[in-house]
Amino acid sequence: GQCETLPSDSLKEGERLELFEYKEDQRRDLKKLFQSLAGAEVLKLNISDPFCGTKRHRPTLKRFLSEVLAIPKSVASVEVSCREARADDDNYEHRFHVKAAIEDLLEEFGPRDIEVVVQDNRTPTRVFHDREIVVEIMTSDGSTTQERYFLTGGLDYLMNPRSDTKVFRYWVGM
């Protein structure tokens, strides 16, 4: 993947923004995308993607987790936020079922804490539209730092080499 650090004029002191661009038919190297997590103690990995919990997308969520959770030394907590599919969607399952299915999936990876939030499909979509991953990391001096990854096409496009997609990595660095 191509990666470029964007000009910092629009960012506050110490803020950094990096762009990863993936073209169609380009291998997604998650080790490279999440290289800052290598060997780290991750306190919390939070995935927000309205669609990642649907029946059709859960295998993608599972594949993503199996690759990303192997990068850090440890991950204490994983949170997943998604939405219930529309009632007229072939993929529709009640949000309690979606929550249980994602919890089962997460338990396979063994984080100490698991939290799954499935938003009711009657909530307006604009309330939950962003697709992002937020990672809290314990630094060597015991303080915590946060990185945010904004996925323009969600997990689905990130994990599908037939799609063009971009990821913006935002963090406050030295």
mmCIF file of C-alpha atoms in Angstrom:
data_model
loop_
_atom_site.group_PDB
_atom_site.id
_atom_site.type_symbol
_atom_site.label_atom_id
_atom_site.label_comp_id
_atom_site.label_asym_id
_atom_site.label_seq_id
_atom_site.Cartn_x
_atom_site.Cartn_y
_atom_site.Cartn_z
ATOM 1 C CA GLY A 1 0.000 0.000 0.000
ATOM 2 C CA GLN A 2 1.066 3.547 -0.586
ATOM 3 C CA CYS A 3 1.501 5.582 2.505
ATOM 4 C CA GLU A 4 2.137 9.263 2.815
ATOM 5 C CA THR A 5 2.288 11.624 5.750
ATOM 6 C CA LEU A 6 0.065 14.599 5.103
ATOM 7 C CA PRO A 7 1.238 18.212 5.557
ATOM 8 C CA SER A 8 0.911 19.250 9.156
ATOM 9 C CA ASP A 9 -0.263 22.879 8.738
ATOM 10 C CA SER A 10 -3.871 21.941 9.508
ATOM 11 C CA LEU A 11 -2.919 19.903 12.566
ATOM 12 C CA LYS A 12 -2.242 21.070 16.089
ATOM 13 C CA GLU A 13 1.219 20.722 17.670
ATOM 14 C CA GLY A 14 2.279 17.084 17.750
ATOM 15 C CA GLU A 15 -0.691 15.780 15.768
ATOM 16 C CA ARG A 16 0.105 13.443 12.891
ATOM 17 C CA LEU A 17 -1.954 12.134 10.022
ATOM 18 C CA GLU A 18 -0.905 9.371 7.664
ATOM 19 C CA LEU A 19 -2.762 8.163 4.589
ATOM 20 C CA PHE A 20 -2.723 4.547 3.415
ATOM 21 C CA GLU A 21 -4.165 4.078 -0.051
ATOM 22 C CA TYR A 22 -5.136 0.667 -1.396
ATOM 23 C CA LYS A 23 -5.900 0.162 -5.063
ATOM 24 C CA GLU A 24 -8.010 -2.583 -6.550
ATOM 25 C CA ASP A 25 -6.168 -5.940 -6.615
ATOM 26 C CA GLN A 26 -3.595 -4.705 -4.108
ATOM 27 C CA ARG A 27 -2.735 -6.937 -1.166
ATOM 28 C CA ARG A 28 -3.734 -5.455 2.187
ATOM 29 C CA ASP A 29 -0.790 -5.668 4.521
ATOM 30 C CA LEU A 30 -2.365 -5.151 7.935
ATOM 31 C CA LYS A 31 0.997 -5.688 9.646
ATOM 32 C CA LYS A 32 2.213 -2.584 7.860
ATOM 33 C CA LEU A 33 -0.970 -0.585 8.443
ATOM 34 C CA PHE A 34 -0.924 -1.412 12.166
ATOM 35 C CA GLN A 35 2.868 -1.600 12.538
ATOM 36 C CA SER A 36 2.819 0.832 15.482
ATOM 37 C CA LEU A 37 0.995 -1.881 17.459
ATOM 38 C CA ALA A 38 3.770 -4.451 16.986
ATOM 39 C CA GLY A 39 4.746 -5.830 20.392
ATOM 40 C CA ALA A 40 2.544 -3.256 22.160
ATOM 41 C CA GLU A 41 0.273 -3.715 25.133
ATOM 42 C CA VAL A 42 -3.107 -2.690 23.787
ATOM 43 C CA LEU A 43 -5.550 -1.680 26.498
ATOM 44 C CA LYS A 44 -8.511 -1.336 24.171
ATOM 45 C CA LEU A 45 -9.281 -1.971 20.516
ATOM 46 C CA ASN A 46 -12.540 -0.331 19.470
ATOM 47 C CA ILE A 47 -14.083 -1.073 16.086
ATOM 48 C CA SER A 48 -16.980 1.095 14.884
ATOM 49 C CA ASP A 49 -18.515 0.090 11.597
ATOM 50 C CA PRO A 50 -22.282 0.106 11.094
ATOM 51 C CA PHE A 51 -22.202 -2.988 8.866
ATOM 52 C CA CYS A 52 -19.494 -5.185 10.411
ATOM 53 C CA GLY A 53 -21.946 -7.165 12.533
ATOM 54 C CA THR A 54 -24.347 -8.327 9.845
ATOM 55 C CA LYS A 55 -24.404 -11.997 8.914
ATOM 56 C CA ARG A 56 -22.754 -11.227 5.572
ATOM 57 C CA HIS A 57 -19.943 -9.169 7.129
ATOM 58 C CA ARG A 58 -19.113 -11.149 10.288
ATOM 59 C CA PRO A 59 -16.640 -13.413 8.446
ATOM 60 C CA THR A 60 -14.798 -10.223 7.382
ATOM 61 C CA LEU A 61 -14.768 -8.978 10.982
ATOM 62 C CA LYS A 62 -13.379 -12.329 12.085
ATOM 63 C CA ARG A 63 -10.630 -12.276 9.436
ATOM 64 C CA PHE A 64 -9.711 -8.708 10.381
ATOM 65 C CA LEU A 65 -9.507 -9.579 14.086
ATOM 66 C CA SER A 66 -7.457 -12.711 13.487
ATOM 67 C CA GLU A 67 -4.840 -10.654 11.617
ATOM 68 C CA VAL A 68 -4.831 -7.522 13.779
ATOM 69 C CA LEU A 69 -4.970 -9.192 17.197
ATOM 70 C CA ALA A 70 -1.819 -11.147 16.292
ATOM 71 C CA ILE A 71 0.229 -7.931 15.952
ATOM 72 C CA PRO A 72 0.381 -6.556 19.526
ATOM 73 C CA LYS A 73 1.887 -8.400 22.490
ATOM 74 C CA SER A 74 -1.493 -8.357 24.241
ATOM 75 C CA VAL A 75 -4.995 -6.935 23.899
ATOM 76 C CA ALA A 76 -6.965 -6.482 27.124
ATOM 77 C CA SER A 77 -10.288 -5.308 25.725
ATOM 78 C CA VAL A 78 -12.119 -5.385 22.393
ATOM 79 C CA GLU A 79 -15.232 -3.328 21.681
ATOM 80 C CA VAL A 80 -17.347 -3.595 18.553
ATOM 81 C CA SER A 81 -20.062 -1.089 17.647
ATOM 82 C CA CYS A 82 -22.348 -1.764 14.703
ATOM 83 C CA ARG A 83 -25.956 -1.481 13.553
ATOM 84 C CA GLU A 84 -28.800 -3.865 13.067
ATOM 85 C CA ALA A 85 -29.581 -4.358 9.336
ATOM 86 C CA ARG A 86 -32.796 -2.845 8.005
ATOM 87 C CA ALA A 87 -35.816 -5.061 8.610
ATOM 88 C CA ASP A 88 -36.332 -5.530 4.848
ATOM 89 C CA ASP A 89 -32.712 -6.631 4.329
ATOM 90 C CA ASP A 90 -32.046 -10.331 3.580
ATOM 91 C CA ASN A 91 -29.306 -10.120 6.212
ATOM 92 C CA TYR A 92 -31.685 -8.929 8.915
ATOM 93 C CA GLU A 93 -31.222 -10.459 12.366
ATOM 94 C CA HIS A 94 -32.489 -8.986 15.614
ATOM 95 C CA ARG A 95 -29.806 -6.927 17.357
ATOM 96 C CA PHE A 96 -29.718 -9.328 20.345
ATOM 97 C CA HIS A 97 -28.816 -12.131 17.959
ATOM 98 C CA VAL A 98 -26.142 -9.970 16.275
ATOM 99 C CA LYS A 99 -24.698 -9.056 19.692
ATOM 100 C CA ALA A 100 -24.545 -12.716 20.788
ATOM 101 C CA ALA A 101 -22.924 -13.788 17.499
ATOM 102 C CA ILE A 102 -20.217 -11.100 17.755
ATOM 103 C CA GLU A 103 -19.583 -11.917 21.416
ATOM 104 C CA ASP A 104 -19.052 -15.579 20.480
ATOM 105 C CA LEU A 105 -16.697 -14.532 17.702
ATOM 106 C CA LEU A 106 -14.687 -12.278 20.053
ATOM 107 C CA GLU A 107 -14.437 -14.934 22.755
ATOM 108 C CA GLU A 108 -12.485 -17.140 20.344
ATOM 109 C CA PHE A 109 -9.701 -14.533 20.451
ATOM 110 C CA GLY A 110 -9.647 -14.425 24.242
ATOM 111 C CA PRO A 111 -9.463 -10.745 25.242
ATOM 112 C CA ARG A 112 -10.182 -10.223 28.942
ATOM 113 C CA ASP A 113 -13.036 -7.784 28.308
ATOM 114 C CA ILE A 114 -15.542 -7.766 25.483
ATOM 115 C CA GLU A 115 -18.171 -5.174 24.727
ATOM 116 C CA VAL A 116 -20.579 -5.259 21.798
ATOM 117 C CA VAL A 117 -23.026 -2.468 21.035
ATOM 118 C CA VAL A 118 -25.577 -3.048 18.291
ATOM 119 C CA GLN A 119 -27.613 0.001 17.415
ATOM 120 C CA ASP A 120 -31.302 -0.413 16.718
ATOM 121 C CA ASN A 121 -32.116 -0.078 12.997
ATOM 122 C CA ARG A 122 -34.735 2.571 13.838
ATOM 123 C CA THR A 123 -32.063 5.020 14.998
ATOM 124 C CA PRO A 124 -31.318 7.508 12.182
ATOM 125 C CA THR A 125 -28.252 6.376 10.178
ATOM 126 C CA ARG A 126 -26.578 9.778 10.419
ATOM 127 C CA VAL A 127 -26.175 9.151 14.159
ATOM 128 C CA PHE A 128 -23.793 6.296 13.374
ATOM 129 C CA HIS A 129 -22.064 6.561 10.070
ATOM 130 C CA ASP A 130 -18.309 6.724 10.695
ATOM 131 C CA ARG A 131 -16.152 3.672 10.282
ATOM 132 C CA GLU A 132 -13.147 3.858 12.525
ATOM 133 C CA ILE A 133 -10.831 1.901 14.746
ATOM 134 C CA VAL A 134 -9.550 3.456 17.952
ATOM 135 C CA VAL A 135 -6.638 1.824 19.754
ATOM 136 C CA GLU A 136 -5.479 2.672 23.256
ATOM 137 C CA ILE A 137 -1.895 1.635 23.899
ATOM 138 C CA MET A 138 0.106 1.452 27.112
ATOM 139 C CA THR A 139 3.478 3.119 26.532
ATOM 140 C CA SER A 140 6.720 1.960 28.146
ATOM 141 C CA ASP A 141 6.518 4.728 30.772
ATOM 142 C CA GLY A 142 3.054 3.565 31.832
ATOM 143 C CA SER A 143 1.074 6.372 30.208
ATOM 144 C CA THR A 144 -1.512 5.702 27.522
ATOM 145 C CA THR A 145 -1.624 6.890 23.958
ATOM 146 C CA GLN A 146 -4.399 6.679 21.371
ATOM 147 C CA GLU A 147 -4.395 6.060 17.646
ATOM 148 C CA ARG A 148 -7.410 6.410 15.367
ATOM 149 C CA TYR A 149 -7.821 4.787 11.976
ATOM 150 C CA PHE A 150 -10.578 6.174 9.742
ATOM 151 C CA LEU A 151 -11.693 3.620 7.144
ATOM 152 C CA THR A 152 -13.276 5.313 4.128
ATOM 153 C CA GLY A 153 -14.840 2.040 2.962
ATOM 154 C CA GLY A 154 -15.227 0.299 6.290
ATOM 155 C CA LEU A 155 -13.807 -3.112 7.193
ATOM 156 C CA ASP A 156 -15.480 -4.607 4.159
ATOM 157 C CA TYR A 157 -13.442 -2.594 1.637
ATOM 158 C CA LEU A 158 -10.261 -2.792 3.699
ATOM 159 C CA MET A 159 -10.398 -6.590 3.736
ATOM 160 C CA ASN A 160 -11.513 -6.956 0.103
ATOM 161 C CA PRO A 161 -8.604 -6.674 -2.373
ATOM 162 C CA ARG A 162 -11.107 -6.068 -5.195
ATOM 163 C CA SER A 163 -12.019 -2.683 -3.690
ATOM 164 C CA ASP A 164 -10.272 0.681 -3.725
ATOM 165 C CA THR A 165 -10.114 2.172 -0.243
ATOM 166 C CA LYS A 166 -8.209 4.558 1.994
ATOM 167 C CA VAL A 167 -7.294 4.529 5.663
ATOM 168 C CA PHE A 168 -6.269 7.641 7.586
ATOM 169 C CA ARG A 169 -4.179 7.003 10.697
ATOM 170 C CA TYR A 170 -4.313 9.839 13.220
ATOM 171 C CA TRP A 171 -2.209 10.071 16.349
ATOM 172 C CA VAL A 172 -0.481 12.577 18.571
ATOM 173 C CA GLY A 173 3.238 11.961 18.254
ATOM 174 C CA MET A 174 6.478 13.439 19.429
#
